[in-house]
CSV table of C-alpha atoms (C1' of nucleotides) in Angstrom, one decimal:
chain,number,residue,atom,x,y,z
A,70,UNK,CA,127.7,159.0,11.8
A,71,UNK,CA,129.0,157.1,15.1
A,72,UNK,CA,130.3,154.0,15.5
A,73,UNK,CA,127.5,152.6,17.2
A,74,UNK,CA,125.0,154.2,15.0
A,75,UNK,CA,126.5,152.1,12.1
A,76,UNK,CA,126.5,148.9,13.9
A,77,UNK,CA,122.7,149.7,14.4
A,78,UNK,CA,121.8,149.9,11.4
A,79,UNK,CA,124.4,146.9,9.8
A,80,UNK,CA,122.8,144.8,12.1
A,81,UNK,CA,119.3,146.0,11.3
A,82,UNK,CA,120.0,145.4,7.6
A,83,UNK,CA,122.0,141.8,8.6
A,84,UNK,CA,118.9,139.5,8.5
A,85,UNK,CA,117.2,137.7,5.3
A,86,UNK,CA,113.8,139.2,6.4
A,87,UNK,CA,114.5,141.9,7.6
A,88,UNK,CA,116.6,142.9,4.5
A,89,UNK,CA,113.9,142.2,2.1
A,90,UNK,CA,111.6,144.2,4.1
A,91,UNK,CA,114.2,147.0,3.6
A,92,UNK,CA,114.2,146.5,-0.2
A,93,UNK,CA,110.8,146.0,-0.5
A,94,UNK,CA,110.0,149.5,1.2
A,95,UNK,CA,112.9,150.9,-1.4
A,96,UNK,CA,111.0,149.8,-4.1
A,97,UNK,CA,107.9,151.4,-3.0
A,98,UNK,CA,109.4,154.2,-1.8
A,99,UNK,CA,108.7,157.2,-1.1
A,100,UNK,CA,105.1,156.3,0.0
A,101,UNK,CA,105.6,153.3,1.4
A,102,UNK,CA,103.7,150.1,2.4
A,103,UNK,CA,100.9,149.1,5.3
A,104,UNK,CA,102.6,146.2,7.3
A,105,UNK,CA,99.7,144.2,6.4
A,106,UNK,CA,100.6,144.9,2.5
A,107,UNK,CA,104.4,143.8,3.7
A,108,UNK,CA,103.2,140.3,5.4
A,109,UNK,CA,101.7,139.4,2.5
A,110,UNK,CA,104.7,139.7,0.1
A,111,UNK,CA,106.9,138.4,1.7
A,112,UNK,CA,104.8,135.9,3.8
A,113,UNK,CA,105.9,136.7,7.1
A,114,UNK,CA,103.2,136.1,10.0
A,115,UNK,CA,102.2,139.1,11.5
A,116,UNK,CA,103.9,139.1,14.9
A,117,UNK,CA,107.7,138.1,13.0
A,118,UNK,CA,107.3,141.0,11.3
A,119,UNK,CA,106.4,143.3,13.5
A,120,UNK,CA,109.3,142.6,15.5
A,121,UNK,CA,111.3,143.2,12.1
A,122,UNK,CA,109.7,146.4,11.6
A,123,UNK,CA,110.1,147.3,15.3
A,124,UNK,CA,114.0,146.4,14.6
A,125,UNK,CA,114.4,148.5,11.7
A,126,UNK,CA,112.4,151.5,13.0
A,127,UNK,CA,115.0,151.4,16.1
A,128,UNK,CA,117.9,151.5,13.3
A,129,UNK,CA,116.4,154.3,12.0
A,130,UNK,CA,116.1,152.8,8.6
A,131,UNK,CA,112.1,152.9,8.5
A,132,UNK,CA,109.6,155.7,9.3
A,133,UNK,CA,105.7,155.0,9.9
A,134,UNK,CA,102.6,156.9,9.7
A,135,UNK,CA,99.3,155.5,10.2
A,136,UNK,CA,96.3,156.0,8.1
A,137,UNK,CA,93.0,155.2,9.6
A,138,UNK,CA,93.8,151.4,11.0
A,139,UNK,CA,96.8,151.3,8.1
A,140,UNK,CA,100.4,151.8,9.3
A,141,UNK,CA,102.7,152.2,6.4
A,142,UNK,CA,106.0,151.8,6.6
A,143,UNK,CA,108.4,154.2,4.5
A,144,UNK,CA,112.6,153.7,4.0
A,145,UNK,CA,114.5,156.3,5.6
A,146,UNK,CA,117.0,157.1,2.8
A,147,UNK,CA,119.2,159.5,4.6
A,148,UNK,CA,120.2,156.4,7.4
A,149,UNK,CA,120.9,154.7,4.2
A,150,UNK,CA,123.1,157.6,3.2
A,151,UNK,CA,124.8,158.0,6.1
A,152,UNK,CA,126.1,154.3,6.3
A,153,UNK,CA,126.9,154.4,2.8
A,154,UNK,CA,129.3,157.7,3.8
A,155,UNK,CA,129.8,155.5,6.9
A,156,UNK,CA,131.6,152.7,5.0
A,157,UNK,CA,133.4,154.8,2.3
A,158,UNK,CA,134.7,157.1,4.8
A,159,UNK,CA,135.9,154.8,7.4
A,160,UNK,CA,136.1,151.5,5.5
A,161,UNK,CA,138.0,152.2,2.2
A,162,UNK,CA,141.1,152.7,1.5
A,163,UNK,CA,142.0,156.6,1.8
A,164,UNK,CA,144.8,156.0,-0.8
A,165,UNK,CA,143.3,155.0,-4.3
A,166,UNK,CA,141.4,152.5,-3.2
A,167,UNK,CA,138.5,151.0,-5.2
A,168,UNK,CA,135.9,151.9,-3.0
A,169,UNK,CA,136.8,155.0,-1.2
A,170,UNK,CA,137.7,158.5,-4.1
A,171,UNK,CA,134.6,158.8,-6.0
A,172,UNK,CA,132.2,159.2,-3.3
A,173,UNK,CA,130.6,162.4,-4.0
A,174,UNK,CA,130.1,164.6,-0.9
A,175,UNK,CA,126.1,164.4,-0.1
A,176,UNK,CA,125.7,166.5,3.0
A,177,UNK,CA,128.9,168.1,5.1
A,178,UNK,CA,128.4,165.6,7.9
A,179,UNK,CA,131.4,163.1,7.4
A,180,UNK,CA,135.1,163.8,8.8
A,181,UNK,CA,138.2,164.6,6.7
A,182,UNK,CA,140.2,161.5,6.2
A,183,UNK,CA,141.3,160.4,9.4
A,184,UNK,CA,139.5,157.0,10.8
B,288,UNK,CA,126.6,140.4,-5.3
B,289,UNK,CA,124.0,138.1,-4.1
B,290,UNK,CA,121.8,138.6,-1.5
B,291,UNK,CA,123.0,136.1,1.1
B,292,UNK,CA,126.7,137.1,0.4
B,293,UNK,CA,125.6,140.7,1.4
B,294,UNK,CA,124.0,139.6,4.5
B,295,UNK,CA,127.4,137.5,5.5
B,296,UNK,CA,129.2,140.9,4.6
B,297,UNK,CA,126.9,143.4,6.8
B,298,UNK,CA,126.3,140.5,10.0
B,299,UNK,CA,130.5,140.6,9.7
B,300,UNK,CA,130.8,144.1,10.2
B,301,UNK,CA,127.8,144.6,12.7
B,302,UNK,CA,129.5,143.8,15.7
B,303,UNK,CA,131.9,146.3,17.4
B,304,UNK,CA,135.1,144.6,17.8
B,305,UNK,CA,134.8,143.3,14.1
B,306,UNK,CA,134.2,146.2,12.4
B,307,UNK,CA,136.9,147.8,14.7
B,308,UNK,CA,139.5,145.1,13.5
B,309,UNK,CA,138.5,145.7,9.9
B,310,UNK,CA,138.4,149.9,10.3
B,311,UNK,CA,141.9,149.2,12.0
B,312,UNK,CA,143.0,147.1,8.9
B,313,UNK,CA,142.0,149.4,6.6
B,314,UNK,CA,144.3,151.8,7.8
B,315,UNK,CA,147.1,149.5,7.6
B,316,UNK,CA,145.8,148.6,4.2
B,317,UNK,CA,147.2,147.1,2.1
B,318,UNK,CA,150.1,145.3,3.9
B,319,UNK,CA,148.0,144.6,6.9
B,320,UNK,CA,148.8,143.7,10.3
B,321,UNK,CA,149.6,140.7,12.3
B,322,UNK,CA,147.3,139.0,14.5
B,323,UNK,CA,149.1,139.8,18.0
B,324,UNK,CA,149.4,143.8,16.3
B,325,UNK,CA,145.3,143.7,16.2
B,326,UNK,CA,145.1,142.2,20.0
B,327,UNK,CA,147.4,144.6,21.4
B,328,UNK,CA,146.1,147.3,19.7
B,329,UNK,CA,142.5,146.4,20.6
B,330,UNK,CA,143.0,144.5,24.0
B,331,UNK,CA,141.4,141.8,23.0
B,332,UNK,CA,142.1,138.4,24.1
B,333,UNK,CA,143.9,135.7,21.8
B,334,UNK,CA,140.8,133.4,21.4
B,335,UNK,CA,138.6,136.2,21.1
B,336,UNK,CA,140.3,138.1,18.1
B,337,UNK,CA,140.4,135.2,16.6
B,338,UNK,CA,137.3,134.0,16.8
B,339,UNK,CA,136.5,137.7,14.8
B,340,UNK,CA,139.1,137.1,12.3
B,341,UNK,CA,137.3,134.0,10.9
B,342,UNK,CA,134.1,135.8,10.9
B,343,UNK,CA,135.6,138.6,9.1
B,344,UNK,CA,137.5,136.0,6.7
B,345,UNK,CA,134.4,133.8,6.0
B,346,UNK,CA,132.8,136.8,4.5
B,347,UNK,CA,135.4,137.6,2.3
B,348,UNK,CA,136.6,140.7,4.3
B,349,UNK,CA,139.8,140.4,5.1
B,350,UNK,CA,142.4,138.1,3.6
B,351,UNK,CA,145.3,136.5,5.5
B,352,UNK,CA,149.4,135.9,4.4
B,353,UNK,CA,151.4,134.1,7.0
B,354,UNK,CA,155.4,135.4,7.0
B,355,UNK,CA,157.3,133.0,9.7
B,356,UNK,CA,155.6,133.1,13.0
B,357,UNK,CA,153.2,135.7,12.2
B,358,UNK,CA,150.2,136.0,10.1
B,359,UNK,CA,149.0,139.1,8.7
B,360,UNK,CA,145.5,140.5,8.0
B,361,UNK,CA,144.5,142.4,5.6
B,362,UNK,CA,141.4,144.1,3.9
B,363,UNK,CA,139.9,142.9,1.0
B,364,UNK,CA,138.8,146.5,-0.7
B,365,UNK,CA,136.6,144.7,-3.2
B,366,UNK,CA,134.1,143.0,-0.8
B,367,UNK,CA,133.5,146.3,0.6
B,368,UNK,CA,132.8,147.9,-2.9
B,369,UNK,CA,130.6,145.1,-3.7
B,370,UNK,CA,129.0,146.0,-0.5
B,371,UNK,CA,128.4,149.5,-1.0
B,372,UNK,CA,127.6,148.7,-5.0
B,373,UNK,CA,124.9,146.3,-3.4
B,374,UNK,CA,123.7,148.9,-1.2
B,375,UNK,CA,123.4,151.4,-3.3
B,376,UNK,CA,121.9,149.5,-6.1
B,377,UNK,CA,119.2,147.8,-4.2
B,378,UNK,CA,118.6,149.3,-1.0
B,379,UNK,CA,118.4,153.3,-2.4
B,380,UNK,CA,116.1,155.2,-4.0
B,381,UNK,CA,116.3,154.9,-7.9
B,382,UNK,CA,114.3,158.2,-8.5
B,383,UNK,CA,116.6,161.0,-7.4
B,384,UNK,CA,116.6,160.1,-4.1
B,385,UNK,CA,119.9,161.2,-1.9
B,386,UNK,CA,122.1,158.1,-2.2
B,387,UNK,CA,122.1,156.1,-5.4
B,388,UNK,CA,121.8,158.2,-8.2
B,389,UNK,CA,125.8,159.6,-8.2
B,390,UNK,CA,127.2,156.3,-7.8
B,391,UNK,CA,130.1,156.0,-10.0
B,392,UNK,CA,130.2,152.5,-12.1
B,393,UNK,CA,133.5,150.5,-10.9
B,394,UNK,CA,132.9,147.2,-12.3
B,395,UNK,CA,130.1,146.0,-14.4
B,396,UNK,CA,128.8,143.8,-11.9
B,397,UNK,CA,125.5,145.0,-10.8
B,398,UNK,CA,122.1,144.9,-12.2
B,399,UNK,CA,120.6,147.4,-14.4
B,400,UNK,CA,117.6,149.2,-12.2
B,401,UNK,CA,115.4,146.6,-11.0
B,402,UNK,CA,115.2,144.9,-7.3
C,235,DT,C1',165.8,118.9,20.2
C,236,DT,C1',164.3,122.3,23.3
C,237,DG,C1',162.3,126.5,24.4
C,238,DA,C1',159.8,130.7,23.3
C,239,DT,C1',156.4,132.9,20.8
C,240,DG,C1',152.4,133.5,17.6
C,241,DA,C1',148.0,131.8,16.4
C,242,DT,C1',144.2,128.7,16.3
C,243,DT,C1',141.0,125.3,18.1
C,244,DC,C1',138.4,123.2,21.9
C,245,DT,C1',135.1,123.9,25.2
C,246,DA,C1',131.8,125.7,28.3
C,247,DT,C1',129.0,129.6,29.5
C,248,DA,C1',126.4,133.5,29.0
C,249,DA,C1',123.9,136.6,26.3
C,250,DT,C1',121.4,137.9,22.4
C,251,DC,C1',118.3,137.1,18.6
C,252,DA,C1',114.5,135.0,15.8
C,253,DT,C1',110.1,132.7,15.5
C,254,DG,C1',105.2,132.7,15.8
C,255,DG,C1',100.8,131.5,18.4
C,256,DA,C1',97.8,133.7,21.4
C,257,DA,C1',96.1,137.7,23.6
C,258,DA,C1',95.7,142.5,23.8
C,259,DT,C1',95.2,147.1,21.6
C,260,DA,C1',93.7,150.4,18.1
C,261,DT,C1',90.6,152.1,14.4
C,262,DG,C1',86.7,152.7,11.6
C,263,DG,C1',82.2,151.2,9.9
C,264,DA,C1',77.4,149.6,10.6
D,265,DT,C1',77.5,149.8,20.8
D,266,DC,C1',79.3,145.8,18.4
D,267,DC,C1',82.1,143.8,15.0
D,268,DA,C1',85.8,143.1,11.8
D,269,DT,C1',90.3,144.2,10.6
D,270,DA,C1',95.1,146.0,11.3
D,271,DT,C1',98.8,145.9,14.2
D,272,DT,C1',101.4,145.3,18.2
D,273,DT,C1',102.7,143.1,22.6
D,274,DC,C1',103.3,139.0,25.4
D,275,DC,C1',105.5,134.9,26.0
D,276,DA,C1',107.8,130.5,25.5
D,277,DT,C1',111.0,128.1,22.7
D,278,DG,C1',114.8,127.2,19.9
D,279,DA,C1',118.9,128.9,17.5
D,280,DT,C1',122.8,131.6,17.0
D,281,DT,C1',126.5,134.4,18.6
D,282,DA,C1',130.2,136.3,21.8
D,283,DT,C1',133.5,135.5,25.3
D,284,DA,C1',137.8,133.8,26.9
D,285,DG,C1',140.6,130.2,29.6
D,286,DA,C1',143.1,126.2,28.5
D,287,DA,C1',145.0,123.2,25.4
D,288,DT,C1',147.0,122.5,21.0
D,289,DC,C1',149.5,123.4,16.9
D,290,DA,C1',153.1,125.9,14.1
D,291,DT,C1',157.4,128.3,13.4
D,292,DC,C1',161.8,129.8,14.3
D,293,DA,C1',166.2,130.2,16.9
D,294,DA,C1',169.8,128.3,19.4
DNA sequence: TTGATGATTCTATAATCATGGAAATATGGA
DNA sequence: TCCATATTTCCATGATTATAGAATCATCAA
């Protein structure tokens, strides 16, 4: 994952609303939720979140398919993946850290050590 | 980790020349570096580094350790764990999806399943 | 004390982001 | 077609964030 891909989606995931949009979508994964289902929830009017949604779907965090005048919204877990690899690779320490050793190795798509 | 802490955490690291002083930190870690060391190697102006080291210590990312003139940065490994703990437990699939299920237990500190 | 250096704060400016009402754009059913 | 509903876009407003020069503060050495 690249540098700015990361600071894409940190940002994406940096806002109250949008975060809780995020986990919302997580916990009705993997089908998902219309945005109209989302609004409601969380009590966002409609045109705040569809800028949210429009945010996360640029971050690649979200996917959406419509169904008849439905769109649902679905959590892209592989962005989520990637940041997670993101931030273990490049943001713990290399050297016994806490954070870094026991990250298991989910695709091949992270470098070797260096930062 | 609470939810507001983790938005402090990710809106810290979501902006490029923050994240780069933290990546650059973490591979000083764990002495750290001193302020000026971070400016030249970044180019970035006095004010402006600064400005980005008080984000980064406000959420808990980085702590500081002055030694005569100088004052040295360094990462806090356990914010970022609690990050990627809080990721992982809330914002990832809980049914075999690709990034939560392996994630090793470091501290007892997060929740048992639900959101 | 004085001077040099490291670091932060002050301040102004510009840029970006969040909010939400209102209008516009689908979509499907009658 | 016409209407109701789902969603997005448009737009104005307010709030937050980033930048960096200049001034200030802190520390040490002579």
């Amino acid at each position: 994952m690249q540098n700015r891909q990361a600071i894409t989606i940190l940002a994406a995931l940096a806002q109250e609303s949008r975060l809780a949009v995020y986990r919302l979508l997580v916990e009705h994964a993997p089908e998902g939720l219309a945005a109209s289902a989302i609004a409601e929830k969380l009590g966002l009017p409609n045109a705040t979140l569809s800028f949210h949604l429009k945010e996360l779907s640029h971050a690649g965090l979200v996917s959406s398919r419509q169904s008849g005048r439905f769109i649902y919204y679905a959590p892209v877990m592989e962005a989520m993946d990637e940041l997670v690899g993101y931030l273990t690779d490049h943001c713990c320490s290399q050297s016994g850290g806490t954070c870094a050793p026991a990250r298991r190795v989910t695709a091949g798509k992270r470098r070797p050590a260096s930062a």
